[in-house]
Short mmCIF file of C-alpha atoms in Angstrom, two decimals:
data_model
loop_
_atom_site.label_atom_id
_atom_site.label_comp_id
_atom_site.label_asym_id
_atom_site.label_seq_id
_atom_site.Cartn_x
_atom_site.Cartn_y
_atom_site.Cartn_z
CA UNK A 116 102.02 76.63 170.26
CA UNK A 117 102.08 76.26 166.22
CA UNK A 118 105.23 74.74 165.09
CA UNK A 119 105.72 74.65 161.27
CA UNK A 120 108.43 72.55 159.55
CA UNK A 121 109.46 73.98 156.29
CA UNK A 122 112.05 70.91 153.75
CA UNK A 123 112.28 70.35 150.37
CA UNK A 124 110.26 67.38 149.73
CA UNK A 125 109.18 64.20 151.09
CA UNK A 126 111.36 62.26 148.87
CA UNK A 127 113.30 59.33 149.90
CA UNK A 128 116.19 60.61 152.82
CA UNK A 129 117.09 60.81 156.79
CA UNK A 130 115.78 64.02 156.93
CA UNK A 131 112.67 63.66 155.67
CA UNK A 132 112.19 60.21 157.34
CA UNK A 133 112.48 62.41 160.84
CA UNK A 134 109.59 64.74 159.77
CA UNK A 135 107.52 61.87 159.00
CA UNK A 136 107.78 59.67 162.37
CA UNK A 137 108.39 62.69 164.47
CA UNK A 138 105.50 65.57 163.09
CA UNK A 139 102.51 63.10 164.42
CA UNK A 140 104.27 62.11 167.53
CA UNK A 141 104.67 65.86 168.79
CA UNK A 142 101.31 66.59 167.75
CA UNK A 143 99.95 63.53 170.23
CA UNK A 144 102.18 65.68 172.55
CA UNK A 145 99.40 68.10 172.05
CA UNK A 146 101.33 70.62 169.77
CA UNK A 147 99.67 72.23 166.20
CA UNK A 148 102.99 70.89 164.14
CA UNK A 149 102.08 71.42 159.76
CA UNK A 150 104.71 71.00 157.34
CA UNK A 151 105.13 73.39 154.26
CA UNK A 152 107.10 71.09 151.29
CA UNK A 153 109.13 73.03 148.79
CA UNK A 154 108.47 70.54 146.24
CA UNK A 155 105.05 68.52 146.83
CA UNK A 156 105.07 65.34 145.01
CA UNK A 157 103.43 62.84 145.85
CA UNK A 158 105.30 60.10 147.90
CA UNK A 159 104.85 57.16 150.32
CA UNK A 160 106.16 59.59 153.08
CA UNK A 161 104.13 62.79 151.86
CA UNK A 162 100.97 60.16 152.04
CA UNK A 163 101.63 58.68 155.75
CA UNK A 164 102.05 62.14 157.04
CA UNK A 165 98.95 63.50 155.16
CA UNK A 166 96.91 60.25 157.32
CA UNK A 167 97.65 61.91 160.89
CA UNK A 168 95.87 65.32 160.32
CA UNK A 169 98.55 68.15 160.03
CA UNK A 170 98.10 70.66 157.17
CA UNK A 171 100.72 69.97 154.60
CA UNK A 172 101.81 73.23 152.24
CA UNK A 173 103.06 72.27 148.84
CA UNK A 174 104.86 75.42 146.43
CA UNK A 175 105.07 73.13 143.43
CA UNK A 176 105.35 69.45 142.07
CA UNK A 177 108.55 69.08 141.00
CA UNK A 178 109.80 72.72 140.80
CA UNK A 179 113.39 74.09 141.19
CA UNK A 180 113.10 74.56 145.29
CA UNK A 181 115.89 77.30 145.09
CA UNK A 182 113.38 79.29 143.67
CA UNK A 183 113.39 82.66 144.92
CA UNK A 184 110.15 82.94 144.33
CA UNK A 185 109.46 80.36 147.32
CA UNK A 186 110.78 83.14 149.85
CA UNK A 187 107.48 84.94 149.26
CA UNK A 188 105.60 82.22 148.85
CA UNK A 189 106.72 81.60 152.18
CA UNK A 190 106.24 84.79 153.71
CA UNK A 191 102.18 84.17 153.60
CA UNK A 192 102.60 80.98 155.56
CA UNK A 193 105.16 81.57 158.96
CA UNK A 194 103.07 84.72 159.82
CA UNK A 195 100.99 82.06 161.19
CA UNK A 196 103.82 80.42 163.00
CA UNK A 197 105.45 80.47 166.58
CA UNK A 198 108.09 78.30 165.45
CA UNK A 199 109.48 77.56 162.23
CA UNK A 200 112.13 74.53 161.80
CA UNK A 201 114.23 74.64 158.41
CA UNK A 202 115.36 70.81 157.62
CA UNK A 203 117.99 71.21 154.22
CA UNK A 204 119.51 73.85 152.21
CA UNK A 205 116.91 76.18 150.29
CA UNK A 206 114.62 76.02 153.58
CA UNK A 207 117.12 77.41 156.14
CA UNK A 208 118.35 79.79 153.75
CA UNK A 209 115.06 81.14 152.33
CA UNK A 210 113.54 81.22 156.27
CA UNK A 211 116.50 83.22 157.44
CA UNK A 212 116.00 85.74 154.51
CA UNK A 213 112.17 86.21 155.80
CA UNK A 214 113.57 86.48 158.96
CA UNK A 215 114.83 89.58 158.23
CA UNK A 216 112.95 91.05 155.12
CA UNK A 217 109.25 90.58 156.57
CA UNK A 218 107.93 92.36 159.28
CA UNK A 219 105.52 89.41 160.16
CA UNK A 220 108.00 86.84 160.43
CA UNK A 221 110.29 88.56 163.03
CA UNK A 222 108.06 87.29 165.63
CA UNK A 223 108.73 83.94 164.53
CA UNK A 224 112.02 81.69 166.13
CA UNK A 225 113.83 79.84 164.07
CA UNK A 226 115.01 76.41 164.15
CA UNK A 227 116.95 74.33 161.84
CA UNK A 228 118.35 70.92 162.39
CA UNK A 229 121.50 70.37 160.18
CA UNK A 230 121.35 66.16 159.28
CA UNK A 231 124.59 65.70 158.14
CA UNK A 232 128.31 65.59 159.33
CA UNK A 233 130.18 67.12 155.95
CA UNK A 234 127.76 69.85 154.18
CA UNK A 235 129.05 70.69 150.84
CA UNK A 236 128.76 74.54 150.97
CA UNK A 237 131.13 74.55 153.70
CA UNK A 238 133.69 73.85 151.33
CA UNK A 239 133.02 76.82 149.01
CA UNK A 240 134.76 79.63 150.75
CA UNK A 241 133.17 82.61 149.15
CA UNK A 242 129.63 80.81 150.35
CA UNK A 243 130.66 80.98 154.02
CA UNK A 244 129.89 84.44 155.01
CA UNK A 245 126.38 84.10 153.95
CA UNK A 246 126.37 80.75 155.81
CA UNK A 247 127.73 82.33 158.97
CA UNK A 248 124.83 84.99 158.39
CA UNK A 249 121.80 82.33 157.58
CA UNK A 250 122.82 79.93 161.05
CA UNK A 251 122.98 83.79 163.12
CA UNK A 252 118.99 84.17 162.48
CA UNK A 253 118.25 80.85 164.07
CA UNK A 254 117.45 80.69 168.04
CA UNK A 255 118.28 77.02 167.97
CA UNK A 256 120.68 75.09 165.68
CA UNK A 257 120.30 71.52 165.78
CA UNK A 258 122.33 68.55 165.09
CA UNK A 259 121.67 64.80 164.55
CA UNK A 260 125.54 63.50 165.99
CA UNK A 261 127.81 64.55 168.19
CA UNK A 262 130.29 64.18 164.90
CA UNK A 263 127.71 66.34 163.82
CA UNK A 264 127.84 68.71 166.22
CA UNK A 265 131.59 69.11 166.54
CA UNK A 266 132.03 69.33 162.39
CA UNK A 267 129.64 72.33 162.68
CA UNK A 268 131.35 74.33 165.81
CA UNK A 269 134.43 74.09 164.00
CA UNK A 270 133.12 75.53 160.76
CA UNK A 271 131.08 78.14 162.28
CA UNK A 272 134.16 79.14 165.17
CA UNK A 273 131.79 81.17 166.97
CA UNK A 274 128.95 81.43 169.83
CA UNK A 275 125.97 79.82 167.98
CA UNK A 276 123.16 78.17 169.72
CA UNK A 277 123.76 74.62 168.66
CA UNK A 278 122.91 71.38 170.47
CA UNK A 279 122.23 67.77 169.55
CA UNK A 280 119.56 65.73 169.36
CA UNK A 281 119.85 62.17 168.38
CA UNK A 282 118.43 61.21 165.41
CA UNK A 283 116.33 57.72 166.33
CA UNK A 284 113.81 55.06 165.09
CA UNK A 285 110.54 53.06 166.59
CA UNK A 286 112.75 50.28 167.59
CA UNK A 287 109.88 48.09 168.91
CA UNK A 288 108.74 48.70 165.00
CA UNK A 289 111.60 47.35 163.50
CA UNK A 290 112.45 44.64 166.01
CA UNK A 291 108.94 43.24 165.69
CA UNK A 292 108.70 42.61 162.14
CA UNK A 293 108.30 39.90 160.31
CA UNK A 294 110.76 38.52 157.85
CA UNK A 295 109.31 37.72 154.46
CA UNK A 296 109.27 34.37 152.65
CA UNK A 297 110.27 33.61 149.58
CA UNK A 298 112.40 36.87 148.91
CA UNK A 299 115.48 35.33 150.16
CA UNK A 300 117.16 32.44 147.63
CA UNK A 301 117.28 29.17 149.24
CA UNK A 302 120.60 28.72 150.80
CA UNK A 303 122.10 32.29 150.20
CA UNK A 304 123.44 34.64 152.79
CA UNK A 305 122.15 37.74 151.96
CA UNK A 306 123.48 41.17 152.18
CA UNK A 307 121.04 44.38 152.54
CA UNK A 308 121.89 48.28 152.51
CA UNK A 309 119.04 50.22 152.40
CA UNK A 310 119.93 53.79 151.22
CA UNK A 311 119.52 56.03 148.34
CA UNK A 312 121.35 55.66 144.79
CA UNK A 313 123.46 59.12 145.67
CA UNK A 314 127.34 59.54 145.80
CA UNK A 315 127.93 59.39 149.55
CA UNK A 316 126.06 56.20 149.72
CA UNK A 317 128.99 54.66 148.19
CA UNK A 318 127.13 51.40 146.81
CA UNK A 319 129.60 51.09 144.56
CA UNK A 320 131.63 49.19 147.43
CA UNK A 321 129.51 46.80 148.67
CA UNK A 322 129.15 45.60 144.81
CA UNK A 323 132.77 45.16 144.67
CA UNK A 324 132.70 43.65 147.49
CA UNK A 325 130.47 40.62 146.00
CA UNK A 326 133.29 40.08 143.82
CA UNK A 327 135.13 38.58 146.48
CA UNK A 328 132.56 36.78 147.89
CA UNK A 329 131.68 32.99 147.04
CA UNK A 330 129.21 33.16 144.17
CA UNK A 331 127.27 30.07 145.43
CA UNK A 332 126.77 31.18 149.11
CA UNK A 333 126.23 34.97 148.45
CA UNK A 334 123.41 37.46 147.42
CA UNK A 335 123.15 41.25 147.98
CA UNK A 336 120.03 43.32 147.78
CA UNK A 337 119.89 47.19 147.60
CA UNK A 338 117.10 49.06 148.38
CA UNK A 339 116.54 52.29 147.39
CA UNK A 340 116.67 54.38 143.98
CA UNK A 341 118.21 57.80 142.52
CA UNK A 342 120.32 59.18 140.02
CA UNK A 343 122.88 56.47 140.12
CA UNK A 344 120.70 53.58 139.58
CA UNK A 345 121.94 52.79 136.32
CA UNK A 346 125.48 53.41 136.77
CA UNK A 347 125.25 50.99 139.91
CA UNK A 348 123.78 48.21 137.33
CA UNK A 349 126.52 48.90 134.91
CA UNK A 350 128.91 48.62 137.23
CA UNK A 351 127.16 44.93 138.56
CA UNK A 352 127.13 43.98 134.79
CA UNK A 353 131.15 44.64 134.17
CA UNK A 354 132.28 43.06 137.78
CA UNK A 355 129.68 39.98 136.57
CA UNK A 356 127.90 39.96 139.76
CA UNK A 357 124.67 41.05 137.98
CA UNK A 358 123.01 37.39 138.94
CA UNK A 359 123.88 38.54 142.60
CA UNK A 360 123.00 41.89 143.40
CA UNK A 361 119.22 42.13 143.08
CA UNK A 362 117.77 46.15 142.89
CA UNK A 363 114.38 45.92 144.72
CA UNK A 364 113.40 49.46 144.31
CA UNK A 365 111.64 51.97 146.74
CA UNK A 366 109.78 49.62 149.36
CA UNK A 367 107.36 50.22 152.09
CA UNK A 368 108.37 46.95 153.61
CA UNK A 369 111.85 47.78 154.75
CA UNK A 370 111.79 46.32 158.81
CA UNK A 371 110.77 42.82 157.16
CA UNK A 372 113.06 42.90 154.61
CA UNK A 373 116.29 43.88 157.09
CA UNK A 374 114.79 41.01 159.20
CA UNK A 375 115.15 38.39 155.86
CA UNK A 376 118.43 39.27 155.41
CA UNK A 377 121.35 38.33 157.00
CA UNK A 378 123.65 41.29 157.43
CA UNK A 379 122.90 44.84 157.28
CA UNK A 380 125.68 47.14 155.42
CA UNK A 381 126.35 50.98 155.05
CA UNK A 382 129.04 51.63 152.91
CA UNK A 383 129.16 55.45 153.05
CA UNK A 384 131.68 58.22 152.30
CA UNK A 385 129.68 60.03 155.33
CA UNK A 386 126.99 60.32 157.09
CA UNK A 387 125.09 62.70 159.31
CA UNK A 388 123.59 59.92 161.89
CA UNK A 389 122.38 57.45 159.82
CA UNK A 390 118.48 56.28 160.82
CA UNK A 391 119.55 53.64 158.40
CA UNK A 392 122.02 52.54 160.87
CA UNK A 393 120.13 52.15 163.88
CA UNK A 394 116.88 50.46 162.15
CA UNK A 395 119.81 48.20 161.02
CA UNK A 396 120.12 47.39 164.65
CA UNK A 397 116.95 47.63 165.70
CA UNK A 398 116.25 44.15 163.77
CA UNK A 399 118.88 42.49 165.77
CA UNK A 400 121.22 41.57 162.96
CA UNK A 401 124.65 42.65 162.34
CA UNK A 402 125.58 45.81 161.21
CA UNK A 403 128.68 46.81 159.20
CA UNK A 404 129.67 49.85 158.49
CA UNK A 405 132.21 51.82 156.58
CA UNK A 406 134.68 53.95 159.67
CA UNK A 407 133.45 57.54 158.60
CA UNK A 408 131.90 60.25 160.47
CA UNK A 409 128.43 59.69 161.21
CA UNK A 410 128.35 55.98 160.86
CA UNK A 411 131.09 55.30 163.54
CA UNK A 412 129.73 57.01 166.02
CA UNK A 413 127.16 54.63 166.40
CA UNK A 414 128.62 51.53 165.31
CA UNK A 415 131.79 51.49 167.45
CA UNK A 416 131.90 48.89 169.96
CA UNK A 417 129.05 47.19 168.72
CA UNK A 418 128.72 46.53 164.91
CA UNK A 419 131.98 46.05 163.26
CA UNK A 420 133.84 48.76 161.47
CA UNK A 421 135.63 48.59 157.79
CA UNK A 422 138.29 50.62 156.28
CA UNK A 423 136.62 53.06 154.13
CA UNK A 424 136.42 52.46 150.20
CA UNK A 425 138.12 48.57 151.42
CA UNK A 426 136.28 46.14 149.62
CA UNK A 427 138.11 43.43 150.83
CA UNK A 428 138.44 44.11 154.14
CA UNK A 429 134.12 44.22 153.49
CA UNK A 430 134.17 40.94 152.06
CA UNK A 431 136.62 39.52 154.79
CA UNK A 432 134.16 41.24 157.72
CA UNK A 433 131.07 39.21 156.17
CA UNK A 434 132.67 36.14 155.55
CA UNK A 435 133.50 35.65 158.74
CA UNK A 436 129.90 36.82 159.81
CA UNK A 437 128.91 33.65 157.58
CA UNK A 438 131.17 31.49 158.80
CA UNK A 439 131.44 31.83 162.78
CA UNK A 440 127.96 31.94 164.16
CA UNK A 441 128.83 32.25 167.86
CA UNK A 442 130.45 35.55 166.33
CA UNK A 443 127.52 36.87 164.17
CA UNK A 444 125.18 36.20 167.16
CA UNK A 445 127.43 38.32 169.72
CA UNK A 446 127.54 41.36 167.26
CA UNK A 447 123.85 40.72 166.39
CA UNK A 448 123.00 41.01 169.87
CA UNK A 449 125.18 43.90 170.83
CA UNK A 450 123.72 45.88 167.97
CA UNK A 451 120.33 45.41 169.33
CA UNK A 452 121.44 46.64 172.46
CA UNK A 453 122.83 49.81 171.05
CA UNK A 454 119.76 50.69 168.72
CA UNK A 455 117.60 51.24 172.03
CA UNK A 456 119.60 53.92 172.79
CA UNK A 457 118.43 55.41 169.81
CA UNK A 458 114.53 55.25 170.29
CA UNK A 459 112.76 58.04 168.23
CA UNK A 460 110.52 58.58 171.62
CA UNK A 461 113.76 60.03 173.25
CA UNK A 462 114.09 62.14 170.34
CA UNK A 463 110.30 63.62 169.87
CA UNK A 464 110.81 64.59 174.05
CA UNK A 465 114.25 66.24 172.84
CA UNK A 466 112.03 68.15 170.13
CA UNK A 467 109.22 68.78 172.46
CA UNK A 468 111.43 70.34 175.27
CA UNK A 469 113.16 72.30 172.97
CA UNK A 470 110.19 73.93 171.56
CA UNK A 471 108.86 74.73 175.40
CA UNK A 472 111.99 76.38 176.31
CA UNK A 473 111.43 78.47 173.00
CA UNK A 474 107.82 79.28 173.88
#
């Protein structure tokens, strides 16, 4: 069986961090999985999965990837194809359209996983009839949450093959790893969210959050980058918490730096099922979370839970964190128990039998 998975890039992002672990994985399972990128820049993810021997398509390196001109570009490739699994916008769209406009592609099935609990287009009403359309060419719709799942049901309000999957993470990975000297400041507590510099991420929380926090016992780090970088500095720089909110920039070394730090944070407007949430856990520290879809779903009842947008309800969660150990370790505990749940091998067999019911 030849699988292909068509996405935008192999930027930084939960979707693309799923094609990376999960595309070698399946093909140990013995499938021919390749992965076509809209836009094929070079990246730390692009380079892992170019190591485990699947052919990797690129249309440009840096290119617009709503570019019609991708939909033909396309139509050379899924010929080739048993199975071809959209992951973002441009992809699912562009796939359905060569569903139906080549003749060599109708043999194809679709697949799409949708990786987020509150897609944008569904809030442009003229955009949802072609939606509707696009999701009816798939054989298999898949989502990441059961938040996830529900959102899109209601959205769609029709008989569409969609099921969920759990989104996961080597566990044993992240749970293993080292913690790194010398990163953390001697006698600080520190504070990690590891996410991009977009909107939803809602960074801009957590820093006001430091503003509440004790200066001398205190230190957050944020890993990641994007288009808000230097809005989230400026910000730092007018709340004066500049000498305690460190930027560290894409890293490679993200299980050892979650196992430095203290206390693991997502401060989201949404999520779809965050894989920064469960490697979070997976470390065996605790994990706080802003109470929006696709964050609470697997945080409740183990990690602790703030009001959304609250920064001092944030600040009051990690103080105590700080301050009552017998606390921090129950949480800590209890959100190592609830990241095994989430193991990506129960998600590559949810993949795999998926694709042999398709066959």
């Amino acid at each position: 069986m030849k699988i292909l998975h068509v996405i935008t890039s192999l930027q930084t992002g939960g979707a693309e961090k799923l094609v990376t672990d999960i595309v070698p994985m399946l093909r140990v399972k013995g499938l021919d999985v390749d992965v076509c990128l809209f836009d094929g820049q070079e990246t730390a993810f692009k380079k892992r999965l170019e190591k485990s021997g699947c052919r990797i398509y690129s249309f440009s390196n840096g290119g617009n990837v709503y570019n019609p001109m991708n939909i033909f570009r396309l139509a050379k490739i899924i010929k080739n194809y048993d199975i071809v699994h959209t992951h973002n916008t441009a992809p699912q769209l562009f796939a359905a359209i060569e569903k139906v406009i080549t003749p060599a592609a109708r043999r194809c099935r679709l697949v799409t996983t949708e990786h987020t609990t509150s897609n944008r287009r569904r809030h442009i009403k003229w955009y949802s009839r072609i939606d509707k359309w696009m999701y009816c060419q798939y054989s298999s719709i898949i989502c990441i949450s059961n938040q996830a799942e529900e959102n899109l049901r209601k959205y769609l309000n029709g008989k569409y093959p969609i099921k969920t999957i759990f989104n996961g993470v080597d566990v044993s990975c992240f749970h293993n790893a080292t913690p790194i000297a010398n990163v953390k400041k001697e006698g600080k507590f520190a504070i990690i969210m590891v996410a991009g510099f977009r909107y939803e991420k809602d960074q801009d929380t957590l820093i006001k959050a430091m503003t509440k926090l004790d200066k001398d016992k205190y230190e957050l780090w944020l890993v990641g980058d994007g288009e808000r970088r230097d809005m989230l500095e400026k910000l730092s720089a007018e709340l004066g918490v500049s000498d305690r909110v460190r930027f560290l920039g894409m890293r490679t070394d993200v299980a050892e730096l979650l196992h430095t730090a203290d206390v693991v944070v997502m401060s989201s407007h949404w999520e779809g099922l965050s894989l920064s949430n469960i490697e979070g856990m997976s470390v065996g520290k605790p994990f706080v979370a802003s109470d929006v879809d696709g964050l609470r779903e697997v945080t409740d009842g183990y990690g602790i839970l703030f009001e959304h947008g609250n920064e001092d309800k944030l600040a009051e969660t990690i103080t105590r964190l700080h301050d009552d150990k017998a606390y921090y370790d129950k949480i800590a505990a209890a959100c190592y128990e609830r990241a095994k749940q989430f193991d990506i091998n129960k998600t590559v067999e949810g993949y795999y039998e998926l694709y042999r019911e398709l066959q």
